[in-house]
Amino acid sequence: RKPENCAFVIFGVTGDLTHRLVIPSLYNLAAGNLLPEKFCVVGVARKGMSNDELRDSLLKGLRQFATRPVDDVVAQQLLQCVTFVEADAKDPPSFDRLREHLDALECARGTGGNRLFYMATPPAAFTPTARELGRTGLMKENGAWRRLVIEKPFGTDLASARALNAELLKIMEEHQIYRIDHYLGKETVQNIMVLRFANGMFEPIWNRNHIDHIQITVEEKLGVGHRGGFYDATGALRDMVPNHLFQLMSLVAMEPPTRFDAHSVRSEKAEVLSAIQEPSEEEALRRSVRAQYLGGRIGNEDIPDYRKTEDVKPGSTTETYVALKLLIDNWRWAGVPFYLRTGKALAHKRTEVAIKFKQAPLSMFTGTAVDRLSQNFLTIGIAPTESIELQFNAKIPGPSVTIDGVEMKFRYGDYFKADPSTGYETLIYDCMIGDNILFQRADGVEAGWQAVQPFLDAWKNAGTNGIETYRAGSDGPACADQLLRRDGRTWRKYS
Ligand code: BG6
């Protein structure tokens, strides 16, 4: 179905996010006939330009970042909807002009007053922009809907996340806020709920009686590259864990929602995150690993030491790798560790959730038969292959009973032929139809920060103590293996 008519306002229209993701996604929606009948895009930036200059720049971006060949007719139709407004939250009259522009445009284009404001700006602009939207009444819903899309980071710790939410909620209501985590735009991530709740066979074993532990891995091959300034102030934990890794964790660990709607699903997700055990400072240090990469080679590329990266402080202690052991204090998961790891400049690109089942209670297989007994993993592959994989044991054909681990693998690509996408189309479409099931609610964001805060605090107090290193192009620091070995476990091998 087509969304209702609306105006789509992009703050930070000259930036990377707009060119790389927002416009290519709008283009894909346009190509799929999924934009509203009456639609207009208002690009906002601090530095003035003409409508034509903006359109040229967006077209250039589209040609570079489109996920499919660009059809000129569709692209021109979309770009003709675009107009430019110069506005800066530091200059309040410019927001009054934005409102006048929107009022006039809505009359001319017949978009009816529904407005979606997309903050594709650096985080420092979030609060000032929201305040101006509030002051000018642009977010007020009277008959028409008004929505705000905001990108991560939602704060840099628990206190700042709470402050940001409180600011936004002074200006608008929760249902108007769409906090994007791009992991929720991934089909394989959305499928976690379908895997668990549309199949009768998994739910009975999805608990502490049958599951030994869960591993969540997001390994990246890329180093920090040109994002040194941002990354050095952020680090792997803040950049990835309370958002992306916790999205995966909450979908895997939450209780079955009573309904498939935004309220029920988001309540269960927030609930399970708020049940993550708060470790003491000593436990937080024992249950976490942080490390920084040293120079190395990945494929044909030489990666410099993290500390020698552009815009990174020479003595930086920012982690580029983190591994955590988390426990969830509820009946389903008591005593089942969740091991999370993520890092940059590693040997492989790999994003997966691996669920390790307990061994058979008693093994009648002995000697050589059992030597090769492999572990039972159910693995949800998100990258590089979108898959679901079951690892189990089978008898090797032959006169003696010898056992080997085998795999059953479902690959999305073998079953479904989807058009290549940016991963943002569903998210943007959902904002326009008013479905916030794939967006983070304030309590979920805060529960995420609450769970990582003890680690942030413990690391801060420990200073440089406990920061390990690993070579770029390796599998990560040795201490990440120790984190599991101490519990008699190992990470699932890359396959
Ligand atoms: C972003 C982080 O949110 O997610 C990046 O800021 C990271 O540092 C990226 O590289 C990972 O996303 P994906 O989809 O490639 O796993």
XYZ file of C-alpha atoms and ligand atoms in Angstrom:
511
model
C 0.000 0.000 0.000
C 1.057 3.552 -0.635
C 1.764 5.789 2.351
C -0.418 8.828 2.929
C 0.574 12.036 1.176
C 3.344 13.855 3.009
C 6.294 16.219 2.982
C 9.679 14.674 3.729
C 12.068 17.178 5.305
C 15.754 16.262 5.486
C 18.003 18.171 7.889
C 21.594 17.748 6.759
C 20.646 17.350 3.113
C 24.194 18.019 1.915
C 25.664 15.255 4.077
C 26.889 11.762 3.492
C 23.909 9.945 4.996
C 21.466 11.749 2.707
C 23.456 10.979 -0.413
C 24.492 7.472 0.491
C 21.276 6.121 2.012
C 18.263 8.398 2.230
C 17.977 9.442 -1.408
C 18.902 6.010 -2.847
C 16.221 4.515 -0.567
C 13.622 7.052 -1.670
C 14.623 6.258 -5.233
C 14.090 2.516 -4.654
C 10.710 3.217 -3.069
C 9.810 5.424 -6.042
C 10.878 2.667 -8.445
C 8.662 0.221 -6.541
C 5.744 2.678 -6.661
C 5.796 2.908 -2.874
C 6.007 6.666 -2.389
C 2.866 8.647 -1.553
C 0.703 9.823 -4.433
C 1.473 13.423 -3.478
C 4.928 13.878 -2.098
C 7.607 16.510 -1.711
C 11.110 16.587 -0.287
C 12.493 19.653 1.445
C 16.264 19.634 1.837
C 17.595 21.747 4.690
C 21.193 22.788 5.283
C 23.052 25.658 6.874
C 24.726 26.788 3.677
C 22.555 28.216 0.938
C 22.156 26.727 -2.528
C 19.569 26.723 -5.274
C 17.037 23.966 -5.873
C 18.906 22.992 -9.024
C 22.247 22.809 -7.262
C 20.755 20.524 -4.652
C 19.088 18.340 -7.275
C 22.372 18.014 -9.188
C 24.234 17.013 -6.094
C 21.586 14.441 -5.109
C 21.579 12.999 -8.618
C 25.347 12.619 -8.504
C 25.024 10.841 -5.162
C 22.275 8.643 -6.521
C 24.376 7.577 -9.495
C 27.185 6.692 -7.129
C 25.216 4.911 -4.406
C 22.107 3.508 -6.097
C 21.702 -0.207 -5.506
C 20.260 -0.773 -8.984
C 20.626 0.899 -12.401
C 19.154 4.387 -12.267
C 16.112 4.942 -14.451
C 16.269 8.587 -15.521
C 12.508 9.055 -15.593
C 12.053 7.817 -12.024
C 15.070 9.810 -10.812
C 13.829 13.024 -12.439
C 10.335 12.571 -11.025
C 11.813 12.209 -7.563
C 14.227 15.107 -7.911
C 11.512 17.419 -9.208
C 9.846 16.972 -5.799
C 12.932 18.394 -4.076
C 13.302 21.992 -2.923
C 15.967 23.614 -0.772
C 15.638 25.729 2.361
C 18.539 27.314 4.207
C 18.024 26.952 7.936
C 20.118 26.685 11.041
C 18.856 26.002 14.550
C 21.152 28.784 15.790
C 19.184 31.241 13.685
C 15.535 30.941 14.819
C 14.028 33.126 12.046
C 15.329 30.578 9.530
C 12.994 27.986 11.065
C 10.091 30.378 10.702
C 11.003 30.599 7.032
C 11.107 26.811 6.857
C 7.568 26.690 8.235
C 6.369 29.245 5.681
C 8.072 27.307 2.897
C 6.361 24.107 4.027
C 2.944 25.741 4.325
C 3.193 27.132 0.813
C 4.602 23.937 -0.655
C 1.938 21.787 0.936
C -0.749 23.954 -0.650
C 0.938 23.834 -4.033
C 1.631 20.081 -3.980
C -1.456 19.021 -2.076
C 0.495 16.920 0.420
C -2.069 17.691 3.108
C 0.078 18.713 6.082
C 1.625 15.358 7.040
C 5.326 15.911 7.698
C 8.255 13.655 8.308
C 11.402 15.363 9.613
C 14.550 13.329 9.093
C 17.611 14.315 11.133
C 20.526 13.325 8.940
C 22.773 15.666 10.903
C 25.628 15.203 13.358
C 24.278 14.418 16.855
C 25.181 17.875 18.204
C 22.355 19.267 16.052
C 19.639 16.886 17.360
C 18.499 18.846 20.400
C 18.758 22.380 18.940
C 16.886 21.266 15.806
C 14.171 19.548 17.833
C 13.781 22.652 19.975
C 13.251 24.816 16.916
C 10.729 22.334 15.553
C 8.935 22.678 18.862
C 9.112 26.471 19.022
C 7.734 26.918 15.519
C 4.908 24.436 16.143
C 6.128 22.294 13.260
C 5.701 19.080 15.268
C 2.172 19.843 16.405
C -0.298 17.238 15.175
C -3.682 18.727 14.463
C -5.401 16.487 12.024
C -2.188 15.770 10.154
C 0.683 13.655 11.464
C 4.159 14.981 12.314
C 7.055 12.573 12.802
C 10.720 12.869 13.609
C 13.334 10.375 12.449
C 16.542 10.381 14.401
C 19.723 8.422 13.782
C 22.115 6.995 16.314
C 23.975 7.843 18.505
C 21.168 8.397 21.013
C 23.504 9.723 23.649
C 26.940 8.545 24.647
C 26.034 7.059 28.019
C 22.993 6.506 30.207
C 22.787 10.097 31.462
C 23.047 11.696 28.010
C 20.570 9.217 26.499
C 18.081 10.065 29.235
C 18.671 13.770 28.690
C 18.128 13.469 24.935
C 14.922 11.487 25.386
C 13.682 13.969 27.972
C 14.370 16.892 25.601
C 12.548 15.226 22.735
C 9.607 14.265 24.905
C 9.183 17.877 26.007
C 8.567 18.775 22.393
C 6.682 15.795 21.014
C 5.119 12.509 21.996
C 6.829 9.156 21.904
C 4.687 7.903 19.016
C 6.058 10.739 16.853
C 9.688 9.660 17.338
C 11.346 7.129 15.045
C 14.803 6.220 16.392
C 16.589 4.336 13.632
C 18.904 1.437 14.224
C 19.840 0.272 10.759
C 20.176 -3.321 12.004
C 16.397 -3.451 12.178
C 16.273 -2.715 8.458
C 18.054 -6.004 7.755
C 15.766 -8.782 6.564
C 17.678 -11.410 8.505
C 17.301 -9.431 11.707
C 13.570 -8.987 11.152
C 13.378 -12.705 10.494
C 14.594 -13.584 13.993
C 11.070 -13.056 15.294
C 9.602 -15.135 12.494
C 12.089 -17.930 13.129
C 11.212 -17.985 16.812
C 7.502 -17.313 16.795
C 6.214 -18.673 13.493
C 7.762 -22.097 14.049
C 6.536 -24.420 16.760
C 9.749 -26.383 16.974
C 12.118 -23.785 18.364
C 10.196 -22.136 21.179
C 10.024 -25.236 23.458
C 13.822 -25.509 23.458
C 14.551 -21.765 23.551
C 15.527 -21.558 27.191
C 18.025 -22.437 29.897
C 17.028 -26.119 29.877
C 18.362 -26.647 26.377
C 20.590 -23.725 25.512
C 24.119 -23.697 26.865
C 25.025 -20.160 25.800
C 24.639 -17.640 22.987
C 27.324 -15.878 20.969
C 26.742 -12.634 19.115
C 29.518 -11.681 16.739
C 29.893 -8.563 14.619
C 33.341 -8.666 13.073
C 34.390 -6.090 10.531
C 37.301 -6.125 8.148
C 37.415 -2.386 7.718
C 39.582 -0.309 9.996
C 38.507 3.073 11.247
C 39.512 4.753 7.983
C 38.506 8.408 7.763
C 36.189 8.303 10.785
C 39.038 8.717 13.284
C 37.627 11.822 14.966
C 34.206 10.310 15.603
C 35.513 6.861 16.433
C 38.190 7.944 18.857
C 35.572 9.712 20.954
C 33.247 6.728 20.720
C 34.979 3.330 20.692
C 33.649 -0.105 19.822
C 31.444 -0.498 22.881
C 29.443 2.698 22.420
C 29.435 2.452 18.623
C 28.016 -1.055 18.412
C 26.833 -2.675 21.630
C 23.920 -0.717 23.153
C 22.421 -0.403 19.706
C 23.186 -3.038 17.060
C 24.329 -5.942 19.229
C 21.530 -5.328 21.689
C 18.981 -5.331 18.887
C 20.144 -8.826 18.027
C 20.290 -9.854 21.653
C 16.839 -8.553 22.529
C 15.204 -10.222 19.529
C 16.811 -13.531 20.423
C 16.152 -13.283 24.149
C 12.804 -11.507 24.527
C 9.640 -13.223 25.674
C 7.037 -13.865 22.966
C 5.061 -10.639 22.513
C 1.312 -11.069 22.821
C 0.753 -9.235 19.555
C 2.831 -8.364 16.567
C 2.556 -4.638 17.073
C 4.964 -1.887 18.046
C 3.764 -1.646 21.635
C 3.993 -5.354 22.470
C 7.241 -6.024 20.628
C 9.066 -2.984 21.953
C 7.877 -3.634 25.488
C 9.291 -7.170 25.432
C 12.579 -5.978 23.951
C 13.006 -3.294 26.581
C 12.004 -5.724 29.313
C 14.689 -8.253 28.475
C 17.392 -5.601 28.185
C 16.434 -4.262 31.558
C 16.944 -7.767 32.979
C 20.650 -7.785 32.032
C 22.557 -8.344 35.224
C 24.463 -5.351 36.536
C 27.980 -6.512 37.351
C 30.094 -5.111 40.174
C 33.132 -3.138 39.043
C 35.376 -6.146 39.545
C 33.000 -8.425 37.639
C 32.679 -5.888 34.849
C 36.443 -5.988 34.350
C 36.519 -9.780 34.486
C 33.606 -10.127 32.085
C 34.891 -7.706 29.468
C 37.739 -7.476 27.016
C 38.822 -4.312 25.269
C 41.560 -4.069 22.717
C 43.010 -1.829 20.056
C 44.419 -2.907 16.711
C 48.027 -2.634 15.661
C 49.029 -2.239 12.039
C 48.663 -5.243 9.767
C 47.577 -6.435 6.386
C 44.004 -7.191 5.343
C 43.792 -8.575 1.820
C 45.927 -6.270 -0.259
C 45.662 -3.370 2.085
C 48.118 -2.238 4.728
C 46.292 -0.935 7.769
C 48.251 1.404 10.052
C 48.190 1.140 13.839
C 44.888 2.482 15.134
C 46.824 5.169 16.992
C 48.378 6.358 13.747
C 45.028 6.789 12.039
C 44.058 10.263 10.867
C 42.351 12.250 13.667
C 43.092 9.638 16.339
C 45.044 10.832 19.376
C 48.552 9.310 19.366
C 48.162 7.977 22.926
C 44.512 7.013 22.463
C 43.087 4.320 24.733
C 39.888 3.949 22.727
C 38.981 0.315 22.112
C 38.444 -0.958 18.581
C 37.422 -4.372 19.857
C 35.166 -5.365 22.702
C 33.945 -8.687 24.049
C 31.488 -9.018 26.909
C 29.907 -11.753 28.928
C 26.384 -10.786 29.932
C 23.801 -12.605 32.011
C 20.069 -12.096 31.945
C 18.305 -12.384 35.255
C 15.007 -13.965 34.338
C 13.575 -17.465 34.390
C 14.200 -18.204 30.740
C 17.873 -17.282 30.778
C 19.167 -17.631 34.343
C 22.708 -18.958 34.132
C 22.936 -18.822 30.307
C 25.779 -16.503 29.287
C 25.467 -14.240 26.290
C 28.921 -13.616 24.838
C 29.117 -10.562 22.615
C 32.071 -9.471 20.525
C 32.662 -6.835 17.917
C 35.714 -5.232 16.433
C 37.323 -3.489 13.496
C 40.213 -4.491 11.225
C 39.663 -8.223 11.670
C 40.323 -11.096 9.294
C 36.671 -11.490 8.251
C 33.455 -9.629 7.864
C 30.990 -11.674 9.875
C 27.737 -10.856 11.656
C 25.970 -13.751 13.303
C 24.066 -15.000 16.301
C 25.069 -18.520 17.280
C 22.935 -20.448 19.726
C 24.806 -23.303 21.319
C 22.652 -26.150 22.591
C 23.581 -28.370 25.496
C 25.219 -31.713 24.892
C 23.091 -34.837 24.919
C 22.624 -35.710 28.595
C 24.426 -39.000 28.293
C 26.579 -40.169 25.445
C 26.647 -43.811 24.481
C 29.292 -43.075 21.873
C 32.824 -43.542 23.043
C 36.373 -43.596 21.737
C 36.876 -42.589 18.127
C 33.167 -42.247 17.619
C 33.003 -39.357 19.964
C 36.356 -37.737 19.192
C 34.898 -35.615 16.473
C 31.601 -34.867 18.128
C 30.863 -31.333 17.150
C 28.844 -28.833 19.068
C 25.197 -28.204 18.275
C 24.877 -24.654 17.034
C 21.910 -22.941 15.444
C 23.407 -19.943 13.697
C 21.589 -16.951 12.285
C 23.904 -15.533 9.631
C 23.447 -11.853 8.853
C 26.672 -11.108 6.959
C 28.382 -11.938 4.686
C 25.847 -14.707 3.971
C 22.235 -14.311 4.973
C 21.437 -17.732 6.306
C 20.209 -20.012 9.039
C 22.436 -22.912 9.756
C 22.110 -25.962 11.969
C 25.215 -27.809 13.020
C 24.730 -31.360 14.276
C 26.409 -34.750 14.376
C 26.044 -37.551 11.861
C 27.514 -40.982 11.376
C 30.127 -41.155 8.676
C 28.999 -43.914 6.308
C 31.024 -47.071 6.794
C 31.239 -50.221 8.890
C 32.374 -48.515 12.103
C 30.529 -45.860 14.022
C 32.481 -42.681 13.516
C 30.808 -39.350 13.964
C 31.366 -36.027 12.323
C 29.802 -32.605 12.522
C 27.632 -31.690 9.522
C 25.681 -28.593 8.553
C 22.254 -27.895 7.193
C 22.154 -24.457 5.667
C 19.288 -22.306 4.457
C 20.466 -19.358 2.376
C 18.018 -16.540 1.745
C 19.417 -16.068 -1.736
C 18.477 -19.642 -2.709
C 14.809 -19.069 -1.883
C 14.076 -15.400 -2.284
C 15.033 -13.072 -5.068
C 14.923 -9.629 -3.556
C 15.940 -6.462 -5.394
C 19.244 -5.157 -4.040
C 18.419 -2.573 -1.412
C 20.111 -0.073 0.877
C 18.478 -1.652 3.939
C 16.719 1.646 4.665
C 13.707 1.311 2.389
C 11.570 -0.612 4.870
C 12.519 1.788 7.642
C 11.642 4.884 5.638
C 8.468 3.293 4.315
C 7.430 2.317 7.853
C 7.930 5.899 9.057
C 5.622 7.068 6.310
C 2.907 4.539 7.117
C 3.291 5.198 10.847
C 4.484 1.773 11.985
C 7.211 2.081 14.594
C 7.727 -1.606 15.296
C 11.224 -1.425 13.777
C 12.239 1.670 15.723
C 13.629 2.045 19.176
C 11.481 3.343 21.979
C 12.956 5.566 24.702
C 12.840 2.856 27.374
C 14.650 0.376 25.104
C 17.415 2.865 24.369
C 17.844 3.652 28.041
C 17.806 -0.020 29.063
C 20.621 -0.589 26.549
C 22.763 2.170 28.004
C 21.977 1.030 31.512
C 23.376 -2.407 30.686
C 26.660 -1.092 29.281
C 27.163 1.681 31.816
C 28.894 -0.567 34.425
C 31.482 -1.508 31.797
C 32.041 2.113 30.777
C 32.487 3.065 34.427
C 34.783 0.166 35.259
C 36.997 0.891 32.245
C 37.152 4.555 33.108
C 38.299 3.759 36.620
C 40.794 1.173 35.383
C 42.461 3.763 33.110
C 44.827 2.102 30.686
C 44.898 -1.128 32.692
C 43.582 -4.070 30.760
C 43.682 -2.640 27.243
C 45.008 -5.365 24.971
C 46.161 -5.212 21.386
C 45.610 -7.350 18.308
C 47.008 -7.295 14.820
C 44.884 -5.874 12.017
C 43.851 -8.837 9.875
C 43.839 -11.273 12.806
C 40.883 -12.906 14.581
C 41.102 -10.431 17.449
C 42.844 -10.391 20.806
C 43.758 -13.608 22.602
C 42.008 -12.436 25.755
C 38.662 -12.692 23.940
C 39.284 -16.446 23.662
C 40.171 -16.582 27.332
C 36.872 -14.966 28.247
C 35.146 -18.128 26.994
C 37.868 -20.610 27.842
C 37.535 -19.697 31.508
C 33.970 -21.003 31.257
C 35.078 -24.123 29.325
C 33.753 -22.764 26.034
C 35.077 -21.563 22.667
C 33.901 -19.117 20.031
C 32.303 -20.653 16.975
C 34.849 -20.880 14.195
C 34.405 -18.789 11.059
C 33.089 -21.063 8.306
C 27.514 1.726 12.326
C 28.796 1.972 13.060
O 26.418 2.088 13.112
O 27.438 0.335 12.007
C 29.973 1.566 12.196
O 28.894 3.352 13.396
C 29.828 0.135 11.754
O 31.195 1.747 12.883
C 28.462 -0.134 11.148
O 30.825 -0.128 10.786
C 28.253 -1.620 10.923
O 27.100 -1.856 10.168
P 26.953 -3.167 9.284
O 25.558 -3.085 8.754
O 28.008 -3.106 8.234
O 27.175 -4.332 10.212
